[in-house]
Short mmCIF file of C-alpha atoms and ligand atoms in Angstrom, two decimals:
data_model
loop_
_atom_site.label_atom_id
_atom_site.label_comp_id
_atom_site.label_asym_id
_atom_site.label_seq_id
_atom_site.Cartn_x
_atom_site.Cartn_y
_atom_site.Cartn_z
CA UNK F 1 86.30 102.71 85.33
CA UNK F 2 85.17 105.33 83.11
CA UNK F 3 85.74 105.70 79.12
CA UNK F 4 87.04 109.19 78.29
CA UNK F 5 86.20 109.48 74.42
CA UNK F 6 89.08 111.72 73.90
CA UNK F 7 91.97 109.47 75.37
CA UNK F 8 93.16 106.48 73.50
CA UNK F 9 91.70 103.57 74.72
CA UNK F 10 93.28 99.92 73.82
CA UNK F 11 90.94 97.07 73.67
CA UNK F 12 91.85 93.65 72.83
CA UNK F 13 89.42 91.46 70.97
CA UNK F 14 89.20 87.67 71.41
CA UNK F 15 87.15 85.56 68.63
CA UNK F 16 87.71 82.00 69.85
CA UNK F 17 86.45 78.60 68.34
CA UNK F 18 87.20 75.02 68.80
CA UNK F 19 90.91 74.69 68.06
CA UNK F 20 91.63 78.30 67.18
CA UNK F 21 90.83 81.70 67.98
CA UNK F 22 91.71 85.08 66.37
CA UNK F 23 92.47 88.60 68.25
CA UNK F 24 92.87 92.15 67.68
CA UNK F 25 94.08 94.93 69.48
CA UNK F 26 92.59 98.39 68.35
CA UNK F 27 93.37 101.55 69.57
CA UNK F 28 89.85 103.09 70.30
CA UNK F 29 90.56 106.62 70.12
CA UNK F 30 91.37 106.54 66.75
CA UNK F 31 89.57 103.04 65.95
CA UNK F 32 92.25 102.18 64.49
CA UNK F 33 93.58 98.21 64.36
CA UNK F 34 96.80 98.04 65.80
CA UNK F 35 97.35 94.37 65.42
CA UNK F 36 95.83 90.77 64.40
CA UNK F 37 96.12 87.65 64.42
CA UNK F 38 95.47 84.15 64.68
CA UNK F 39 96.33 80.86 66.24
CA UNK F 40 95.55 77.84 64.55
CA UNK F 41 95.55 74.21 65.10
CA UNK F 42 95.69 74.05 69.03
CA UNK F 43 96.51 70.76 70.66
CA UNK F 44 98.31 69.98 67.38
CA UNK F 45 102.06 69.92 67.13
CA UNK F 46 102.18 72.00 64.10
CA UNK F 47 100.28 74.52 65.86
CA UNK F 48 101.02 78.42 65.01
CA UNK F 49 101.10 81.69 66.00
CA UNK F 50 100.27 84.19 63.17
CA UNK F 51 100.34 87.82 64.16
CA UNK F 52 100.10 91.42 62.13
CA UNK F 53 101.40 94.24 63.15
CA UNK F 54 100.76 98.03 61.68
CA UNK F 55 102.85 100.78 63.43
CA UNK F 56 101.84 103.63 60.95
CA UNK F 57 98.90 103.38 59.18
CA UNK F 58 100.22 101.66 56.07
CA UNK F 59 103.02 99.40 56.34
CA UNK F 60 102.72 96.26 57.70
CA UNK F 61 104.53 93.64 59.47
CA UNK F 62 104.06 90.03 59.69
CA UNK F 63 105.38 87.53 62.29
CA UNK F 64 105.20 83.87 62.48
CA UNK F 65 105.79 81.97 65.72
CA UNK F 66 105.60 77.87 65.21
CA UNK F 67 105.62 75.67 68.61
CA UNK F 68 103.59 73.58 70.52
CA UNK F 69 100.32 75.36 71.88
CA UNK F 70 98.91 72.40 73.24
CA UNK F 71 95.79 74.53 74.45
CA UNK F 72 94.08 77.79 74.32
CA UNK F 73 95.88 78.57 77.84
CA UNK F 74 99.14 78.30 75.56
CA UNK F 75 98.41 79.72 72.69
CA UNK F 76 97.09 83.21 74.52
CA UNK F 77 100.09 83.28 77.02
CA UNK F 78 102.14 83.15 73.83
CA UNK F 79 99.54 86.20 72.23
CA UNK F 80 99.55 87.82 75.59
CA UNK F 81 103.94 87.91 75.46
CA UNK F 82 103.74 88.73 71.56
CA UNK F 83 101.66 91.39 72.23
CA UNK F 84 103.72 93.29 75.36
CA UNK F 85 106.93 92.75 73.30
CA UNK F 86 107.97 95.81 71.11
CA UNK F 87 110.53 93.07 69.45
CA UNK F 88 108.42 90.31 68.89
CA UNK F 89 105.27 92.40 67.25
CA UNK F 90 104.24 94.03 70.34
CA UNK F 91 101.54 97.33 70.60
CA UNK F 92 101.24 97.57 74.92
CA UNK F 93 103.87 98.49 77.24
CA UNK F 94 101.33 96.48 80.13
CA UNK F 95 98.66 95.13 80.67
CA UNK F 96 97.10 98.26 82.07
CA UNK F 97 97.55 99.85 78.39
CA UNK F 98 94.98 97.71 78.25
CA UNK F 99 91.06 99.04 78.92
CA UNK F 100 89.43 95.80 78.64
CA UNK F 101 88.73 92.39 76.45
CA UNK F 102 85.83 91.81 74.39
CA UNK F 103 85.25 88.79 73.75
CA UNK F 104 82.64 87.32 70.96
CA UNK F 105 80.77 84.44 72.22
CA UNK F 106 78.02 82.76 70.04
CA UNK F 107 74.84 82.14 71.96
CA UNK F 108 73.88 84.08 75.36
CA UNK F 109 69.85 83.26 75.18
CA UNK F 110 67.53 86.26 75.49
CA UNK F 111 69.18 87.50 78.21
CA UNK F 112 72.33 89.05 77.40
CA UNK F 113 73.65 91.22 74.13
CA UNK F 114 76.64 92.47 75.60
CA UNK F 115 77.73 92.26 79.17
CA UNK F 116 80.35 92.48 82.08
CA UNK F 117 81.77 88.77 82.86
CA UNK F 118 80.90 87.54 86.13
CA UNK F 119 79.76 83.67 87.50
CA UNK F 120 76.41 84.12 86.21
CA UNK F 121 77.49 85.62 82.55
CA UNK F 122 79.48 82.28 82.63
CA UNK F 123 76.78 80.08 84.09
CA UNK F 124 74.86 81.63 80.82
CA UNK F 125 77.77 80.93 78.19
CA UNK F 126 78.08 76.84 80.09
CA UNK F 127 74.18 76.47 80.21
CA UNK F 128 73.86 77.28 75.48
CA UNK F 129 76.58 74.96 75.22
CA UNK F 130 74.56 72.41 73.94
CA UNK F 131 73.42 74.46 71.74
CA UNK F 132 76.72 75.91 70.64
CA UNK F 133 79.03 72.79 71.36
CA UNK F 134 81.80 73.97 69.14
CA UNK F 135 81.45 77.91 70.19
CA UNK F 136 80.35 78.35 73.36
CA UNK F 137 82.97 76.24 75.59
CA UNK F 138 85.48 77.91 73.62
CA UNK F 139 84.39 80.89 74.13
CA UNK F 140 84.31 80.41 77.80
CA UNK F 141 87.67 78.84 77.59
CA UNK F 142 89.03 82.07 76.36
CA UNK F 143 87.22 84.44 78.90
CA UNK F 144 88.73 82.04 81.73
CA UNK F 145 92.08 81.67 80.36
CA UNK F 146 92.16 86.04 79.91
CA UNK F 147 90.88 86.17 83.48
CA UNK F 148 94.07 83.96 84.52
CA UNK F 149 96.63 85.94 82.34
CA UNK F 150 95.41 89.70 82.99
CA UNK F 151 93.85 89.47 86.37
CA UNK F 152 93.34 93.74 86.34
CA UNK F 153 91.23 93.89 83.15
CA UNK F 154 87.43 93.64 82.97
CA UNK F 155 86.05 91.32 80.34
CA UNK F 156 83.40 91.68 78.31
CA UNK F 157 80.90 89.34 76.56
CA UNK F 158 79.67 90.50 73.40
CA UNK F 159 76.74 87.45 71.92
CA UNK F 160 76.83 86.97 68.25
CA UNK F 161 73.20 86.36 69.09
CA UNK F 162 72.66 89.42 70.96
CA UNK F 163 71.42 91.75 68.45
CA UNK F 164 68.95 90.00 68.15
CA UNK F 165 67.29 90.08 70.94
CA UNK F 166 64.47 92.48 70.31
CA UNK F 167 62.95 90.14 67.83
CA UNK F 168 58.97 90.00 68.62
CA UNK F 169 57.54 86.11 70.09
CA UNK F 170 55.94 85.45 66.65
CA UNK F 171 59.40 86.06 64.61
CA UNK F 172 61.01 84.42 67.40
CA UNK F 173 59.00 81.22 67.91
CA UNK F 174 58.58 77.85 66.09
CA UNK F 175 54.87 76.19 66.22
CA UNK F 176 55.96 73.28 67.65
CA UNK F 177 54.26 72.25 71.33
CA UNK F 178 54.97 74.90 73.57
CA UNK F 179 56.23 72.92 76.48
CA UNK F 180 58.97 71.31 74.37
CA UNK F 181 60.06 74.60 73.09
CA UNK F 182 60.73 75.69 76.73
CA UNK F 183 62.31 72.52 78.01
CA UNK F 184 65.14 72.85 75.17
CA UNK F 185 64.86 76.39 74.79
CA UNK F 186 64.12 75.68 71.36
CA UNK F 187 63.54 79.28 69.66
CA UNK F 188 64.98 81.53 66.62
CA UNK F 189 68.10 83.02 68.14
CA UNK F 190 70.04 84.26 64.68
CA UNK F 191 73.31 84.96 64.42
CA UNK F 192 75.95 87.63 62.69
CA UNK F 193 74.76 89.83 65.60
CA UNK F 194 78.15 91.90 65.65
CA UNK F 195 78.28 92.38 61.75
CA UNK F 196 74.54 93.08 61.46
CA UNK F 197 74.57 95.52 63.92
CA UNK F 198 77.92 97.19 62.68
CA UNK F 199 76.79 97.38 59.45
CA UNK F 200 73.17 99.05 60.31
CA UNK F 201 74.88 101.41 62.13
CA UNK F 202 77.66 102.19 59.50
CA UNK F 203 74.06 102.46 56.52
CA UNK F 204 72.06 105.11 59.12
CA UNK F 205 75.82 107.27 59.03
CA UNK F 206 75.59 106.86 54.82
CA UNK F 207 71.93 107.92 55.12
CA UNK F 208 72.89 110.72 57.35
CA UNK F 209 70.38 109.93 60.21
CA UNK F 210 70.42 108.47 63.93
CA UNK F 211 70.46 104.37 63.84
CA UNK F 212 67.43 104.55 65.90
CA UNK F 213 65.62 106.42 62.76
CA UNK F 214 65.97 103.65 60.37
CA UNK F 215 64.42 100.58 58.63
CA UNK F 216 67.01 98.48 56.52
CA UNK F 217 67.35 94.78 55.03
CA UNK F 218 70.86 94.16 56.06
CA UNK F 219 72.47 91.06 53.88
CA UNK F 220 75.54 89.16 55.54
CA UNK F 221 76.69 86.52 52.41
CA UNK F 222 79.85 84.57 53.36
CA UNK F 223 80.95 81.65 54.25
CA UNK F 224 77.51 81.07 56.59
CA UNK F 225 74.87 83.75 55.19
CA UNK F 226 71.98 85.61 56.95
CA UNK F 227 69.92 88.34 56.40
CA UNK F 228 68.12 90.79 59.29
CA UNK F 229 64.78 93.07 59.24
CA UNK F 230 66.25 95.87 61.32
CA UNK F 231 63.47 98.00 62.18
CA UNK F 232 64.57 101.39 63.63
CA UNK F 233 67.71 100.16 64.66
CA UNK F 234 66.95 97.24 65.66
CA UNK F 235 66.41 93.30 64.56
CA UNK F 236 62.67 92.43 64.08
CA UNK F 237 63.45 89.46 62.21
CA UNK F 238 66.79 87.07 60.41
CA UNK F 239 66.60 83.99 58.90
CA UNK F 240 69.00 81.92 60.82
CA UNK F 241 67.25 80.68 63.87
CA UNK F 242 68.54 77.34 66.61
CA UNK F 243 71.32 77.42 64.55
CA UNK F 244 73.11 78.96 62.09
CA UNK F 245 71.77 76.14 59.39
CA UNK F 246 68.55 77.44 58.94
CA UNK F 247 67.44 80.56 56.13
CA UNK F 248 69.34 81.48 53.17
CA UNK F 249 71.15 79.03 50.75
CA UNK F 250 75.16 79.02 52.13
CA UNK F 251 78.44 77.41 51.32
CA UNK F 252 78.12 73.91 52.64
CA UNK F 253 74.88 74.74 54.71
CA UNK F 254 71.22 73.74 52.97
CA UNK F 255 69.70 76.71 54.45
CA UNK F 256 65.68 76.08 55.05
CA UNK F 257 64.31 72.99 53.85
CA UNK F 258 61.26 70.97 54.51
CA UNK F 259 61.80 69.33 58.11
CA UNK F 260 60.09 66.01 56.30
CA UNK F 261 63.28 65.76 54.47
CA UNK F 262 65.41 64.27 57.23
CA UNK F 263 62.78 62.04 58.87
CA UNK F 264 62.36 60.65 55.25
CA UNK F 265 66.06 60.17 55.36
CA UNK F 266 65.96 58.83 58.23
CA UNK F 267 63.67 56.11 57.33
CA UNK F 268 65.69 55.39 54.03
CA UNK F 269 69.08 55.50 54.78
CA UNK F 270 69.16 54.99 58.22
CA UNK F 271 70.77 58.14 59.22
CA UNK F 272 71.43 59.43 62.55
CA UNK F 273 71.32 62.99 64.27
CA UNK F 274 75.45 62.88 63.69
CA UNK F 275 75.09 62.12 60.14
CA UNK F 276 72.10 64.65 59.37
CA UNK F 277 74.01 67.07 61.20
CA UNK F 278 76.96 66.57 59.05
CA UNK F 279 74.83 66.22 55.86
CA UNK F 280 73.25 69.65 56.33
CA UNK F 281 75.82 71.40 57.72
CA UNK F 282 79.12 70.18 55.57
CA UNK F 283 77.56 68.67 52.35
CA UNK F 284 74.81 70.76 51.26
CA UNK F 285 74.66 74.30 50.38
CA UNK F 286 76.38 75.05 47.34
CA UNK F 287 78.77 72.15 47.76
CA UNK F 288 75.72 69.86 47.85
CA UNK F 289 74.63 71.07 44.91
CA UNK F 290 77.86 71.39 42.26
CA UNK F 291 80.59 70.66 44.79
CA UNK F 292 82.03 73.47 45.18
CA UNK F 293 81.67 75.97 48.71
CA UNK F 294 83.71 78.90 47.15
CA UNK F 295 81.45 81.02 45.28
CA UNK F 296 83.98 82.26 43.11
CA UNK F 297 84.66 78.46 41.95
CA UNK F 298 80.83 78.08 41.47
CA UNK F 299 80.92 81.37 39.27
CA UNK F 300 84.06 79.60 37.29
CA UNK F 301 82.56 76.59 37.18
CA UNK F 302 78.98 77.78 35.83
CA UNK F 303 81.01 80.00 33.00
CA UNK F 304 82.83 76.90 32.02
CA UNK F 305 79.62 75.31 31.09
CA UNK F 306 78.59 73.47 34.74
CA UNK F 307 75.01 73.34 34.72
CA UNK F 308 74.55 72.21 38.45
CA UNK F 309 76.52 75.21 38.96
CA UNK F 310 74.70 77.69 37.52
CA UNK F 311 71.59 75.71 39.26
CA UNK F 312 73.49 76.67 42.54
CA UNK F 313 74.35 80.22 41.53
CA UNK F 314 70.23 80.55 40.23
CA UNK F 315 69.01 79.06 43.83
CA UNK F 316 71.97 81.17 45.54
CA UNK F 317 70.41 84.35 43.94
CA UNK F 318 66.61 83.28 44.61
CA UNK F 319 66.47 82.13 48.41
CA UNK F 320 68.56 86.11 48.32
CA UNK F 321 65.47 87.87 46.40
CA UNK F 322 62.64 85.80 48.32
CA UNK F 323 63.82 86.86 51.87
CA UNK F 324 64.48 90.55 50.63
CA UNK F 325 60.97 90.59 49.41
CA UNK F 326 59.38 89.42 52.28
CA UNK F 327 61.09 91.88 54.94
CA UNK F 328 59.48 94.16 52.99
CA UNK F 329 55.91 93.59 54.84
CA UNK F 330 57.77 92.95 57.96
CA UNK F 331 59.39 96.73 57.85
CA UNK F 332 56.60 98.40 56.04
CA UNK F 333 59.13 101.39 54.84
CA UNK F 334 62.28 99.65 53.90
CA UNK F 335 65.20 102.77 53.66
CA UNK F 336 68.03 100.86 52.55
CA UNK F 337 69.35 97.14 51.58
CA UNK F 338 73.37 96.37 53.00
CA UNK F 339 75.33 94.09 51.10
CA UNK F 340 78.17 92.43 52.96
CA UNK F 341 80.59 89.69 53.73
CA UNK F 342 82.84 87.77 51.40
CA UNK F 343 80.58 87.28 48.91
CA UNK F 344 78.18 90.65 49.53
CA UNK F 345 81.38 92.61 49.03
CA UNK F 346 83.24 90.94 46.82
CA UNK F 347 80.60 89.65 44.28
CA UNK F 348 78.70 92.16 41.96
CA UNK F 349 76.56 89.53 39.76
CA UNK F 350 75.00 88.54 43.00
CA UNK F 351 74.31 91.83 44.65
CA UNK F 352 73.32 92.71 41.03
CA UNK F 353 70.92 89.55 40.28
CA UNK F 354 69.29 90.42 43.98
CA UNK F 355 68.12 93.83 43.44
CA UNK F 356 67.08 93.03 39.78
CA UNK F 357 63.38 93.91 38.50
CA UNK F 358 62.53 95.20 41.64
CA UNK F 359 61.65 98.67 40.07
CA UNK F 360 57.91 97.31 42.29
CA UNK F 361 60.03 97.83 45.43
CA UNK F 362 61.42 101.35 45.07
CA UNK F 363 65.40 99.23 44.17
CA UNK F 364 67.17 100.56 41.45
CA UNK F 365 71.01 99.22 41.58
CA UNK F 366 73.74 101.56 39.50
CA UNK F 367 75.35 98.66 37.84
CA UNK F 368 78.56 101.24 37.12
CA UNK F 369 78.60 101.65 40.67
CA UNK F 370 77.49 98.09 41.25
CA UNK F 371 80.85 97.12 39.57
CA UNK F 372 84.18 95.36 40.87
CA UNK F 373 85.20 94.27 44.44
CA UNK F 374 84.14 96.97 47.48
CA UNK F 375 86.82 97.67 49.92
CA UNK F 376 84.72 100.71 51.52
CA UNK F 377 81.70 101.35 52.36
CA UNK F 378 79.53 102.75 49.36
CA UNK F 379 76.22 103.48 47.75
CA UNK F 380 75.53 101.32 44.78
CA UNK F 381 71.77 102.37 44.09
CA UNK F 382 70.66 105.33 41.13
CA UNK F 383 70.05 108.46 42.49
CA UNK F 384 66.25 108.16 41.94
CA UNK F 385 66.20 104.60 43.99
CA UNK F 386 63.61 105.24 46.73
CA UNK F 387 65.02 102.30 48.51
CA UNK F 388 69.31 102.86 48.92
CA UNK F 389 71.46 99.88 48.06
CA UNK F 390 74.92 99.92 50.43
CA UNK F 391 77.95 97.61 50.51
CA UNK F 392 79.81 98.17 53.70
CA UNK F 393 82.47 96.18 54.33
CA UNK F 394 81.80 94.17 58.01
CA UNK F 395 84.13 94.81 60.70
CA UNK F 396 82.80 92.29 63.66
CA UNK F 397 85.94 93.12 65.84
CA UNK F 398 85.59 97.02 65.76
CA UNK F 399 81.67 96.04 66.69
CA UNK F 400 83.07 94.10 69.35
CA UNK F 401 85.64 96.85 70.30
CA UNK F 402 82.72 99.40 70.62
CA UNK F 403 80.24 97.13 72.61
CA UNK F 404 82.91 96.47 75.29
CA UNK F 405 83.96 99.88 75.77
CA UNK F 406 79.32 101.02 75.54
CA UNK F 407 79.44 97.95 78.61
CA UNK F 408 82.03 99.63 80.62
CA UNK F 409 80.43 103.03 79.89
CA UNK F 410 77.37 101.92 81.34
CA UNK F 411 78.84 99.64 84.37
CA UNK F 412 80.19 102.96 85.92
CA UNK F 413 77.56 104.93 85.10
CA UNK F 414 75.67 102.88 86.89
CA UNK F 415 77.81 102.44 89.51
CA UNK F 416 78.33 106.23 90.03
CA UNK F 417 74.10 106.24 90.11
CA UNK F 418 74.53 103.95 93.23
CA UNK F 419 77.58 105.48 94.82
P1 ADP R 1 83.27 83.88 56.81
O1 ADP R 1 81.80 83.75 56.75
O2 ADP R 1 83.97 82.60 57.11
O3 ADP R 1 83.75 85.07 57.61
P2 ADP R 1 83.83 85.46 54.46
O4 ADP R 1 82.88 86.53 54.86
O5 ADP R 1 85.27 85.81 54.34
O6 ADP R 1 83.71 84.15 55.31
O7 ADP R 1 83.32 84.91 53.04
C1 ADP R 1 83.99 83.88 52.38
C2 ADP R 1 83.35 83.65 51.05
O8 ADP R 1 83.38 84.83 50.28
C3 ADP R 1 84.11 82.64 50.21
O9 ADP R 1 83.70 81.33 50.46
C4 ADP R 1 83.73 83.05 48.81
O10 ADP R 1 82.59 82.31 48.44
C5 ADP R 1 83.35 84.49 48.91
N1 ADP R 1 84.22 85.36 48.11
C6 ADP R 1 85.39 85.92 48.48
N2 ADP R 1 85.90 86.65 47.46
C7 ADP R 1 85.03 86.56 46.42
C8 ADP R 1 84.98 87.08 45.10
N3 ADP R 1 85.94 87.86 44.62
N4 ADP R 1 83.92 86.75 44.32
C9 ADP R 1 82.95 85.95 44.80
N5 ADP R 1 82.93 85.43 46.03
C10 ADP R 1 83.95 85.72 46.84
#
């Protein structure tokens, strides 16, 4: 198969979890998303089909299918007939409209970034499961289940881990014994691959030179928040690592803590691996700490007078400014900091409170520019800031779009080298 740039190429994107999954079909010519959507509450008999449509560039169209999808095999044969029906919210005549599906799966180990599908990919995706249990068998759930329904069309892995994979063994590593390390493949993995990469690419085209050229501090705040040394391109360092739980201060997660804390617990309240999971996964973060996950109710709430609110906001902003400060010896030259996610695009005071007195670092933020919500992808530094302060909005499906279509670029390339 090869991937003429200048013919419109259709790839359809499958983000999968637990009891839902999300999709997009984008026409890769253009880039352009053709259609979205979203099935929720699989298994469940209130189940639903939500899907998006947008035949010219503007106007949109919404449909809403309600039934029984009693498992991912349902709810993407329902997708799959929404999608070749021009009635129903359809963008493909057939599946061979189709070039290929990416799929996002969370954790591939050091092996794989992006890849072709095959037994072994899959072997991979089954063998992290433990340590993705509510990703990775969903994931693999939705590359079997797309196997089943379009037979002719390649799929394509694409690990939310994988960028990631050029970190060096001492950013990678945790000093525990060795041998234990190996047996449970205990190691920083990170995750936000897709966006980080996406939006590191997007900076170097603001910046006006090859991604391979530049050093940046890329910031993903939403829901889950992480933040990346990308050294020419690529990641030398982020502060999630197992798991998403560890590094910056989140919604419900704690971020890093001392590990002393839960044997402590342990001892005191008797808590178990379930319940520590749950505690520092679900009840921490900013919930933990003033009960609210949202930051725009935390910013409410502190303005109304909360003080364990603005404690959350204050800690929010500082775990932010201590890992931005200390990528700085990691990268040496630091060309630009990225701002995004919900809360990185959406929330001046904290991209604003970040980048403040940091005059010592070469950032100077344009708080004009700084202002308001970002919908595109702009420049909020002075013109005499040495380092360049972006917010880009993410796009993790487009990433995923453009890795699947790089993957089948390179499998016949390859395969013409051997023919
Ligand atoms: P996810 O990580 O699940 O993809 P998002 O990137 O959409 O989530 O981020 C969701 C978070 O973005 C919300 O929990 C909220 O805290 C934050 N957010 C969204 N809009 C705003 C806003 N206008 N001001 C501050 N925070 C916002």
């Amino acid at each position: 198969m090869t991937h003429d740039t200048n013919h419109a190429h259709k790839v359809l994107v499958i983000n999968g979890g637990s009891s839902s999954f999300k999709y997009q079909v984008l026409d890769m010519g253009s880039e352009r998303r053709l259609c979205q959507g979203l099935v929720e509450r699989i298994g469940s008999p209130d189940s639903v089909l939500t899907h998006k449509r947008w035949p010219g560039t503007e106007r949109e169209e919404k449909f809403v299918y309600k039934d029984d999808y009693s498992n991912h095999n349902a709810g993407m044969r329902a997708v799959a007939s929404v999608l070749l029906d021009p009635a129903r919210g359809g963008v493909i005549d057939s599946a061979a409209d189709l070039t290929a599906v990416g799929h996002r799966v969370l954790l591939g180990g050091p092996e794989y970034t992006e890849v072709l599908v095959n037994d072994r990919v899959k072997d991979v995706i089954r063998e992290y499961s433990p340590l993705g249990p509510l990703h990775n068998p969903a994931n693999l759930t939705g590359i079997e289940v797309m196997e089943e329904i379009f037979p002719s069309l390649p799929n394509v892995a694409v690990f939310d881990t994988g960028f990631h994979t050029t970190m060096p063994d001492y950013a990678y590593t945790y000093a525990i014994p060795r041998q234990l390390a190996a047996k449970y493949r205990i190691r920083r993995y990170g995750f936000h691959g897709t966006s980080h990469r996406y939006i590191s690419h997007e900076a170097a085209k603001l910046l006006g030179r090859p991604a391979d050229q530049v050093n940046l501090i890329t910031c993903h705040l939403g829901n889950g928040c992480s933040i990346c040394a990308v050294r020419q391109g690529r990641s030398v360092d982020t502060s999630m690592g197992l798991t998403p739980l560890e590094g910056l201060v989140m919604g419900t997660r704690s971020g890093s803590i001392d590990p002393a804390i839960l044997t402590y617990l342990m001892q005191r309240e008797h808590y178990s691996g379930t319940d520590l999971n749950t505690l520092l996964n679900k009840q921490s973060g900013l919930r933990g700490l003033c009960g609210h996950n949202d930051m725009r109710d935390v910013e409410a709430a502190r303005d109304a007078g909360d003080e364990n609110a603005a404690l959350a906001m204050n800690m929010f902003v500082y775990s932010l400014r201590k890992y931005i400060g200390s990528y700085f010896p990691v990268l040496g030259r630091v060309d630009g900091i990225v701002f995004t996610g919900g809360i990185g695009e959406n929330a001046p005071e904290v991209r604003s409170r970040a980048c403040a007195d940091m005059d010592a670092l070469g950032i100077r933020l344009d708080e004009d520019l700084n202002a308001g919500r970002v919908s595109q992808a702009k420049k909020i530094s002075t013109a005499d800031s040495s380092v360049q302060v972006f917010v880009i909005p993410t796009d993790e499906e487009l990433e995923i779009a453009r890795a699947t279509l790089r993957v089948l670029d390179q499998a016949s390339a390859s395969q013409k080298a051997h023919a």
